[in-house]
Short mmCIF file of C-alpha atoms in Angstrom, two decimals:
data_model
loop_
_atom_site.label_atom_id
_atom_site.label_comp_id
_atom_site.label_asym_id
_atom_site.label_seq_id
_atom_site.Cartn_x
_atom_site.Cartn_y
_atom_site.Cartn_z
CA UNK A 65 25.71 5.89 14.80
CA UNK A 66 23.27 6.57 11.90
CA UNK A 67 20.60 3.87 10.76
CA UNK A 68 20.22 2.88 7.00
CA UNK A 69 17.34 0.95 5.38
CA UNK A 70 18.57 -0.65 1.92
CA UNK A 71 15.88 -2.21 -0.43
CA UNK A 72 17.68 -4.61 -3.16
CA UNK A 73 15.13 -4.14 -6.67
CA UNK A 74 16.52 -5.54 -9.97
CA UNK A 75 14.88 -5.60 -13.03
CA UNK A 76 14.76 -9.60 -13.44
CA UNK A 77 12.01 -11.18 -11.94
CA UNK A 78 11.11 -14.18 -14.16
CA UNK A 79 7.53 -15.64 -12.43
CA UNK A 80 6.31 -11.52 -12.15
CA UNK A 81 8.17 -9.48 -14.81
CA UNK A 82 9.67 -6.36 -13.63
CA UNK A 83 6.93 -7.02 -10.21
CA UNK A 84 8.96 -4.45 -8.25
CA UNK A 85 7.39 -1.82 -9.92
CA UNK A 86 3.93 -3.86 -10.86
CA UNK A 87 0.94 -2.04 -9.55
CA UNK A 88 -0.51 -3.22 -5.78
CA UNK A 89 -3.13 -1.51 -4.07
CA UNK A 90 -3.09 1.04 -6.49
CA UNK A 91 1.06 2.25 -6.40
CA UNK A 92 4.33 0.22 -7.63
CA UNK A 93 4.81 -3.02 -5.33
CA UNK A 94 8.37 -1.28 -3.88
CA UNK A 95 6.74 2.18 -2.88
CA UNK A 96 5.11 0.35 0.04
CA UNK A 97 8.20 -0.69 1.92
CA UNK A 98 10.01 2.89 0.71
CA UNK A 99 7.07 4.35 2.45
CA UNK A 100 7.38 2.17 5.67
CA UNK A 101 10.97 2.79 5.69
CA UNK A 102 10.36 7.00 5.04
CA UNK A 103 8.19 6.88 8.10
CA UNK A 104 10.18 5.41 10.44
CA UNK A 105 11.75 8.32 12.07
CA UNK A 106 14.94 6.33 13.78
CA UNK A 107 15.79 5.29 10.37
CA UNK A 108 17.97 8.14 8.47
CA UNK A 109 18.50 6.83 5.10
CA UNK A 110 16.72 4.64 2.70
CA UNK A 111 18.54 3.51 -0.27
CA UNK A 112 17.18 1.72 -3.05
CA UNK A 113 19.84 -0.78 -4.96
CA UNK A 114 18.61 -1.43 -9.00
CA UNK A 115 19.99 -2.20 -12.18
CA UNK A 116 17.04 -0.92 -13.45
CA UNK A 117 16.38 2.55 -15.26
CA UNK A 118 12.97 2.43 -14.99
CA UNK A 119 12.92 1.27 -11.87
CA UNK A 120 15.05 4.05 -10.90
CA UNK A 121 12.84 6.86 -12.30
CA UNK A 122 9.58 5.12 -10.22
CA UNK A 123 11.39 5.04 -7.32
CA UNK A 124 12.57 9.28 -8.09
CA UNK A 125 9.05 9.74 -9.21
CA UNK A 126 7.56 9.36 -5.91
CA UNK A 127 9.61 12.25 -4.24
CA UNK A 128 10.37 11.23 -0.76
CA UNK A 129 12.87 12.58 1.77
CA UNK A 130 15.59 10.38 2.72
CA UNK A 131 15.55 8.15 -0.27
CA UNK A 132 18.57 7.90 -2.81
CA UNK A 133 19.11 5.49 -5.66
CA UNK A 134 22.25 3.36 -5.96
CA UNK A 135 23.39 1.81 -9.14
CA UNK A 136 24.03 -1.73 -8.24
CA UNK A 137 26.17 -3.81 -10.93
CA UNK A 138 24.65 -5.68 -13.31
CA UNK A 139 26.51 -8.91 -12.39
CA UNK A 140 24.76 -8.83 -8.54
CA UNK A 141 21.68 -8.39 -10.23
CA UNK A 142 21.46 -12.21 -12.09
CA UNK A 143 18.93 -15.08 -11.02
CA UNK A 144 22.02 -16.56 -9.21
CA UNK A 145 23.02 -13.46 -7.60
CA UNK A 146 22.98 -13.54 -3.91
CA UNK A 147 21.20 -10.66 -1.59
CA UNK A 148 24.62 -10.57 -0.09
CA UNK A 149 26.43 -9.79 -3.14
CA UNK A 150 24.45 -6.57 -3.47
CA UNK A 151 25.05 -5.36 0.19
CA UNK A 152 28.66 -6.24 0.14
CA UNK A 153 29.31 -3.99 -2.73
CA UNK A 154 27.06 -1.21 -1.57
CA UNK A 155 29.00 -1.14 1.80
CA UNK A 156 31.90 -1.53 -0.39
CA UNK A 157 31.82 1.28 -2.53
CA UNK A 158 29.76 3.44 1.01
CA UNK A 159 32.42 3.26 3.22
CA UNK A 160 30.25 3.75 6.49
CA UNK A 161 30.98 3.54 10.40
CA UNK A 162 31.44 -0.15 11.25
CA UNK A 163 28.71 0.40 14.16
CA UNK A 164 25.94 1.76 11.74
CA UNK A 165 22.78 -0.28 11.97
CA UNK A 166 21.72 -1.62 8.07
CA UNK A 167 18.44 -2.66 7.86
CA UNK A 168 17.91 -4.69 5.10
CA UNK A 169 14.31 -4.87 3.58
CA UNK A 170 12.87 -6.89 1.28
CA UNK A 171 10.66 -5.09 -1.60
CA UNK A 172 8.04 -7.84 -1.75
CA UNK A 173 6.79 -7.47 1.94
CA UNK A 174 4.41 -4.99 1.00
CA UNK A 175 2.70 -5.19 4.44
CA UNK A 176 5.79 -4.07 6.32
CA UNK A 177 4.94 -0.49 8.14
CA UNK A 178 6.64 2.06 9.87
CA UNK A 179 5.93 0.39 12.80
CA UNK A 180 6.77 -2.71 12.37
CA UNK A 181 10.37 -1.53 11.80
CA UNK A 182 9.95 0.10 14.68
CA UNK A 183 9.45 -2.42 16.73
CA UNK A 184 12.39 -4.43 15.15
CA UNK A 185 14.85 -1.58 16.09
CA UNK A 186 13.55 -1.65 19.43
CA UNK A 187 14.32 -5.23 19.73
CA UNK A 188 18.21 -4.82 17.84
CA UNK A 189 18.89 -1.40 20.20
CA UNK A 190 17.14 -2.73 23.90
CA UNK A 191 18.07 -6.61 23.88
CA UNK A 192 21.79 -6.10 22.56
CA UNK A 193 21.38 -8.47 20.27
CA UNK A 194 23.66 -8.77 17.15
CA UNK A 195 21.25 -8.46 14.95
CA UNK A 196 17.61 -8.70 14.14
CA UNK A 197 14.88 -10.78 11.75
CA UNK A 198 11.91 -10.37 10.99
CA UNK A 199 9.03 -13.43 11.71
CA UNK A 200 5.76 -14.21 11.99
CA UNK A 201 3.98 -16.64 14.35
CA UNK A 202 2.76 -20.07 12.54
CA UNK A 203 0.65 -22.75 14.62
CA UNK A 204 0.85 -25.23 11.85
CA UNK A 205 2.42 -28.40 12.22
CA UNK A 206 5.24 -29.27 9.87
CA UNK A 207 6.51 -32.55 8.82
CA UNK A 208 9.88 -33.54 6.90
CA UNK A 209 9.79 -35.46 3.42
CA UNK A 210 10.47 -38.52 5.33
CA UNK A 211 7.54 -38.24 7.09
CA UNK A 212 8.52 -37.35 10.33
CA UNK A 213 6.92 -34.51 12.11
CA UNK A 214 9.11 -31.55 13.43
CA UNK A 215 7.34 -29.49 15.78
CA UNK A 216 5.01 -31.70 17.39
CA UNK A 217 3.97 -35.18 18.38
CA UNK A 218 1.20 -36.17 16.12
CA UNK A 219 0.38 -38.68 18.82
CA UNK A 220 -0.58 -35.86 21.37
CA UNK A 221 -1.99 -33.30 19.01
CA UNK A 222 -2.18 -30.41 20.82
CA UNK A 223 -5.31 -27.91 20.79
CA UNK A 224 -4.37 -24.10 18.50
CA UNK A 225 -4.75 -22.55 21.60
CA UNK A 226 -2.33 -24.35 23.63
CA UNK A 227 0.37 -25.02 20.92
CA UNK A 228 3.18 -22.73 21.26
CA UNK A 229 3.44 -22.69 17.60
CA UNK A 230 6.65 -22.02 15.21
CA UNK A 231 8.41 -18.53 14.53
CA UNK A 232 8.79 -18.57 10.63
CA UNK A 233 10.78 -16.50 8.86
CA UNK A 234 8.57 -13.73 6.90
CA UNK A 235 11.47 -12.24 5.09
CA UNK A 236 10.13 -8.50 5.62
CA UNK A 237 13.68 -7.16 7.19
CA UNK A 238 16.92 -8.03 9.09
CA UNK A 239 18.89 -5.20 11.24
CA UNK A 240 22.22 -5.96 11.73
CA UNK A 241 25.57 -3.59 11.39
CA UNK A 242 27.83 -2.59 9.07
CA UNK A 243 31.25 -4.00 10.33
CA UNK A 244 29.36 -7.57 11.32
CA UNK A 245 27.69 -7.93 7.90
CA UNK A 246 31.22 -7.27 6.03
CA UNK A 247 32.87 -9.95 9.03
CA UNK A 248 30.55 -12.32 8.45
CA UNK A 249 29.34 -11.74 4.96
CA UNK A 250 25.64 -12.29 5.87
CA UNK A 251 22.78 -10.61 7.05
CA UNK A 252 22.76 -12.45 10.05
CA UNK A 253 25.30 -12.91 12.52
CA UNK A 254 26.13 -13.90 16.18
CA UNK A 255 23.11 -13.45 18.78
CA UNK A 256 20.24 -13.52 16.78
CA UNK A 257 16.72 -11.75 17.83
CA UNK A 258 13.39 -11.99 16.68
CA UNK A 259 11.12 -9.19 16.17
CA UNK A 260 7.81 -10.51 15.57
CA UNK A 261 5.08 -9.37 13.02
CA UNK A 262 1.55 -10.13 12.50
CA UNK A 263 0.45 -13.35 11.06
CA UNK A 264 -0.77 -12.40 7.37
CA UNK A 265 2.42 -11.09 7.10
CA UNK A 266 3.82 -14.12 5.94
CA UNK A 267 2.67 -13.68 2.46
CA UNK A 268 5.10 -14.00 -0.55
CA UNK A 269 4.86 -12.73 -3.77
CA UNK A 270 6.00 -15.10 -5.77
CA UNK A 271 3.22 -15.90 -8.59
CA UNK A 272 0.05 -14.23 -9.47
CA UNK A 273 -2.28 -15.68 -6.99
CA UNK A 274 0.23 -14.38 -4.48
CA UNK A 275 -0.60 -11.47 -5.65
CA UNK A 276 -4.21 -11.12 -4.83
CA UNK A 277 -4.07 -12.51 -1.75
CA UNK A 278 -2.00 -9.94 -0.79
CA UNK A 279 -3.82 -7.27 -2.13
CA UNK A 280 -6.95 -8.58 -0.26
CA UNK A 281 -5.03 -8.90 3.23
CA UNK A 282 -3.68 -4.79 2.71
CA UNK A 283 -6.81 -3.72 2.01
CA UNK A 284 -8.69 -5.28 4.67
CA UNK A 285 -5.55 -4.77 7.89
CA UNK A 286 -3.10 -1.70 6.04
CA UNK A 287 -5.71 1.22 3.76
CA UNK A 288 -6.08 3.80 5.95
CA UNK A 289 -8.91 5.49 7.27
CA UNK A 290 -7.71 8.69 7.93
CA UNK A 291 -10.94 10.28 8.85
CA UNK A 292 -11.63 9.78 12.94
CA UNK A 293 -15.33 11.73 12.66
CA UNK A 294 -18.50 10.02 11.53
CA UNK A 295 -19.02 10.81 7.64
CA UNK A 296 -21.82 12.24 7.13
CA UNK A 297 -21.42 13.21 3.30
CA UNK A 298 -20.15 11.63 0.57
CA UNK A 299 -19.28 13.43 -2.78
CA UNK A 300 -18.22 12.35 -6.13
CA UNK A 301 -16.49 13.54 -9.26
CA UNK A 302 -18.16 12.71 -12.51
CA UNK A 303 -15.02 12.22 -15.33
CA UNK A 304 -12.20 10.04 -14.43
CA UNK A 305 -14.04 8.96 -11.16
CA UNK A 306 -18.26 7.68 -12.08
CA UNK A 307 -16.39 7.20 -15.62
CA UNK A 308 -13.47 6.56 -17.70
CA UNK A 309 -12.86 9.65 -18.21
CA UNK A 310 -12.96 8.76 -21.90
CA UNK A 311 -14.88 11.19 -24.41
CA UNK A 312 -17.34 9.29 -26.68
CA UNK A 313 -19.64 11.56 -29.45
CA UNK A 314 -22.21 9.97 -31.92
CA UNK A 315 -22.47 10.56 -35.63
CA UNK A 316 -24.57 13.20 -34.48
CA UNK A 317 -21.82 15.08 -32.17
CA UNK A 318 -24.02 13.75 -29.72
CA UNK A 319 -21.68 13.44 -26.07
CA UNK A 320 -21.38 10.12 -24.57
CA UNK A 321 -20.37 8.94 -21.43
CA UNK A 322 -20.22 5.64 -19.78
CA UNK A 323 -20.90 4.84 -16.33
CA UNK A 324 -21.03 1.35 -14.49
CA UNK A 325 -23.85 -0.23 -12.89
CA UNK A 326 -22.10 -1.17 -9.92
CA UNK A 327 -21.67 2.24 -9.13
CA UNK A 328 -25.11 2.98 -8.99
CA UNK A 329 -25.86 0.56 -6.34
CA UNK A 330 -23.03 1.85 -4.50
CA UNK A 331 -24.70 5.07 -4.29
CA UNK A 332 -28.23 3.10 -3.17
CA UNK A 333 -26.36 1.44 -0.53
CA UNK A 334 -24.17 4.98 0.73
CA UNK A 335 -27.90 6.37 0.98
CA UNK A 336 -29.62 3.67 2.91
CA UNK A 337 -27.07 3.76 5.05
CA UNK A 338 -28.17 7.76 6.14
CA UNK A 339 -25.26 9.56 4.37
CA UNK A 340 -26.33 11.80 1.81
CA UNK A 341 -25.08 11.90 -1.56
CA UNK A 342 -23.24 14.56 -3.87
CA UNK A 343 -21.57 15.06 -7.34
CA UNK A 344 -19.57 17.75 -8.11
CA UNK A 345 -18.31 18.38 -11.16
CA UNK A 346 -16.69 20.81 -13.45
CA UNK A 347 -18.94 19.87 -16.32
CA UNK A 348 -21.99 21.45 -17.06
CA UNK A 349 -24.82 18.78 -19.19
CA UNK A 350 -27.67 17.85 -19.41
CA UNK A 351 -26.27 14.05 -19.34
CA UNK A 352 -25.10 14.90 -15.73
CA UNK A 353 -28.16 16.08 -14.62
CA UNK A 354 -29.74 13.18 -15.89
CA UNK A 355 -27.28 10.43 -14.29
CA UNK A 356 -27.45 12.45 -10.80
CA UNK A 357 -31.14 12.00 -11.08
CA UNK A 358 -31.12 8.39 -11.78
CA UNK A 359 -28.62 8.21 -8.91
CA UNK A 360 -30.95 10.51 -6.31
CA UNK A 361 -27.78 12.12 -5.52
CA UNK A 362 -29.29 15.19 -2.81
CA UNK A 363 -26.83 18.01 -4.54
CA UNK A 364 -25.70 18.30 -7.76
CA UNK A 365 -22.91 21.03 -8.30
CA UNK A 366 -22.13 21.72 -11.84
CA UNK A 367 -19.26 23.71 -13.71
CA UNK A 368 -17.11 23.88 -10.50
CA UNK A 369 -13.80 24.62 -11.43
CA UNK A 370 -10.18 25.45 -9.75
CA UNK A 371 -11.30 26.65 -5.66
CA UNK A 372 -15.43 25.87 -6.95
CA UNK A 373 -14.87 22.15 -6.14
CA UNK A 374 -14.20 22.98 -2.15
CA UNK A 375 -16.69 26.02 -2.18
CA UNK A 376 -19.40 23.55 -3.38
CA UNK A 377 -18.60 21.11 -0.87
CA UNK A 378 -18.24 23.75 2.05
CA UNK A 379 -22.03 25.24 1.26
CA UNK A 380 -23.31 22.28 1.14
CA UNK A 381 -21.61 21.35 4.53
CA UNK A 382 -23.42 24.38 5.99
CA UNK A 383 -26.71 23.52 4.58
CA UNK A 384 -26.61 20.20 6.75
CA UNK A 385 -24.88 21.32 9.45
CA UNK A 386 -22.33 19.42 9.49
CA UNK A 387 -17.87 19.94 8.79
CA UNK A 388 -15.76 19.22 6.10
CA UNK A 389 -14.28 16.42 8.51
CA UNK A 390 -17.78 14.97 8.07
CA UNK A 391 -17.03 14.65 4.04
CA UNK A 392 -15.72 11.73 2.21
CA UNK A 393 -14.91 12.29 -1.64
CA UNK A 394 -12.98 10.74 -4.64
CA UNK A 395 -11.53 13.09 -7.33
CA UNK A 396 -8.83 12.11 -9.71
CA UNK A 397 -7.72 15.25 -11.25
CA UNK A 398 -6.13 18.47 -10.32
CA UNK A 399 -9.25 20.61 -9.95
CA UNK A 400 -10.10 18.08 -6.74
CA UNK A 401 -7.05 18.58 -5.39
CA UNK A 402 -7.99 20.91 -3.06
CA UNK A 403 -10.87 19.63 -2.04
CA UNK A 404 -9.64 16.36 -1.52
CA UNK A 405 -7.15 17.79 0.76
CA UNK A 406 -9.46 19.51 3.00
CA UNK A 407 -12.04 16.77 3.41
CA UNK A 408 -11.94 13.91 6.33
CA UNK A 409 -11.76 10.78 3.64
CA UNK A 410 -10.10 11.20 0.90
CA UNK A 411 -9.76 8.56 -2.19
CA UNK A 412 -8.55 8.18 -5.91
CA UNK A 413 -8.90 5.67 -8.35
CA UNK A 414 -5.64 3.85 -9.24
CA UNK A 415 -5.40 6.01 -12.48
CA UNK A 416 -5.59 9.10 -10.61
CA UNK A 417 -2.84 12.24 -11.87
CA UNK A 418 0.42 11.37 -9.90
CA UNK A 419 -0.12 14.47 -7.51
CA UNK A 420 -3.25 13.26 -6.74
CA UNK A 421 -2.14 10.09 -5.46
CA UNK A 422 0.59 12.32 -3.31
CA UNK A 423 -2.07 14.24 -1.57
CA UNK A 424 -0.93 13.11 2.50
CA UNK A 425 -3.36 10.48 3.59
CA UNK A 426 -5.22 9.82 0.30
CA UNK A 427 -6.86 6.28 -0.12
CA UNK A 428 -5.58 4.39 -3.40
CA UNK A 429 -7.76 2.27 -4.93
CA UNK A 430 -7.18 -0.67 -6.67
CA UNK A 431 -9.98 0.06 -9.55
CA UNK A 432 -9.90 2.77 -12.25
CA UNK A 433 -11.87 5.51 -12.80
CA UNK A 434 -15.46 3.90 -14.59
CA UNK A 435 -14.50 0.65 -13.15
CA UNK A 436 -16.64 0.70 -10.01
CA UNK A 437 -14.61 2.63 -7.96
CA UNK A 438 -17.33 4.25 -5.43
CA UNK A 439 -18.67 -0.11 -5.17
CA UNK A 440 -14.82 -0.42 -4.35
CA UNK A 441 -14.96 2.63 -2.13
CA UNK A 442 -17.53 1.64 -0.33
CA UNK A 443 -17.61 -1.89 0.51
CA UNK A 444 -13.61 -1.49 1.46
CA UNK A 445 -13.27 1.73 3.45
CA UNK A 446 -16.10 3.88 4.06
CA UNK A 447 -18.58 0.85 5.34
CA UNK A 448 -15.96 0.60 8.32
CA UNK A 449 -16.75 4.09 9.35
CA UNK A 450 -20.39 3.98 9.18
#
């Protein structure tokens, strides 16, 4: 028996146009649950089901193991079209073992992770069930149009903490297997199990508000931190990371650059906070020199190209006594790529050079380079390690 995970995207979202690939946190909405679905080592196939060609070369672009592309038909791809109508023909045209588990995920649960699906398997596999959904927890109290209430008496309003609560359906995944799904033609079927996920799960992304919300709720529970020692440095590329990377030059052929205020504060704040401050850079100006200054950055590396980046950073790491765990940097560009590989905290802005963003562990943030990405940087991840 092999496990599949199958993620439906079309191309025909109405309320978010083409949202499956929209940016969140920094990467296309569907590379989240791809990613969740990659990790989880009991599952051993992830298909992705689109009508979509540029869907299709996003979902290629990202390069992971275990993930194919299938072709669905146009016609199960409609506003009307059923999630149903997509499976059936997939397992139609598949032919698999009628005892394979099929985990169906939905692309706009961006919160789901590796273990979360997990767990659900866990729950399908141990408990025999039939098959398996996905739900959160709710201790709200519902009423019907008519005005009556439906899971509690309003008359003896029970305290949060002693209200057993709801299970809601978050729409994340359902396990279930191949031969039941094409018996049945549903997800669900026979003795159903719940395999329950944290609360903010229960987010849809349905309009832009959605949206934010649910941006706000990864970055705070889901960015990872992938550093475990205290950071003790924190270094910063100049082009594409302090700005926009953009090349400005006066009537004079004077070179511009722009840099944002918020930034600079962010810098203030990294310092009062006893980490000490770098910029490395493969420039070499006296504009640098002058923003470093204004920024009372303790080193300023210069003209660092190729390996200089991570030589920089390592004799600077030796002047304080300190390792290269210790570091925290944002780069955007090939030249950082190796030392944003070798550091403890890694992070790009969400412009960053595609490989970039690929580097194992990397933070993505949701601002572009100039934007205020160290503010961003610091007030999300690196003040929860301090």
């Amino acid at each position: 028996m092999k496990t599949i995970a199958f993620i439906p995207v079309r191309g025909g979202s109405k309320s978010i146009p083409l949202k499956n690939i929209k940016q969140f946190c920094g990467r296309p909405l569907v590379y989240w649950t791809i990613k969740a679905a990659v990790e989880t080592n009991t599952i051993n196939e992830v298909v992705i089901a689109t009508d979509h060609e540029q869907i299709e070369a996003v979902v290629n672009s990202f390069g992971f193991n275990k993930v194919s592309v299938f072709k669905r038909n146009s016609n199960n791809a409609q506003d009307s079209s059923s999630t149903e109508s997509v499976i059936l023909e997939y397992l139609e045209a598949r032919k698999l073992e009628e005892n394979d588990a099929f985990i169906l995920i939905q692309a706009t649960s961006p919160l789901l992770t590796a273990k979360d699906l997990g767990a659900g398997i866990r729950v399908f596999e141990e408990h025999k069930y039939d098959s398996v959904l996905s739900c959160v927890l709710s201790k709200r109290f519902f009423w019907n149009i008519k005005g009556d209430p439906i899971n509690y008496d309003p008359y003896n309003r029970p305290r949060r903490q002693d209200f057993e609560g709801t299970y809601m359906e978050n729409g994340a995944f359902y396990i279930n297997t191949v031969g039941q799904i094409k018996d049945y033609q549903n997800r669900l079927s026979g003795n159903i199990g719940i395999s329950l996920m944290p609360e903010y799960t229960d987010v849809e992304l349905d309009e832009e508000d959605d949206w934010q919300r649910a941006e706000i709720l990864m970055k705070k529970y889901l960015f990872p931190v992938r550093s475990q020692k205290e950071i003790k440095l924190f270094i910063s590329d100049i082009d594409g990371v302090l700005t926009d990377a953009g090349m400005y030059y006066s009537e004079n052929g004077d070179e511009l650059k722009k840099f944002n205020t918020h930034d600079g504060m962010a810098f203030q704040l990294i310092r009062e906070s006893g980490v000490k401050t770098a910029i490395i850079t493969s420039e070499n100006t006296e504009l640098v020199k002058r923003r470093a200054n204004k920024l009372k950055v303790d080193y300023l590396y210069q003209g660092k190209r190729d390996g200089g980046k991570l030589s920089a950073a390592l004799e600077i790491c030796k002047k304080e006594g300190i390792e290269i765990d210790n570091v925290a940097y944002i780069g955007d560009d090939i030249n950082c790529l190796e030392l944003l590989s070798a550091v403890g905290l890694s992070a790009c802005p969400s412009n960053a050079l595609e490989k970039i963003k690929n580097i194992p562990g990397i933070i993505q943030l949701s601002k572009k380079g100039g934007e205020g990405v160290v503010r961003e940087f610091y007030e999300e991840i690196l003040v929860k390690t301090l």
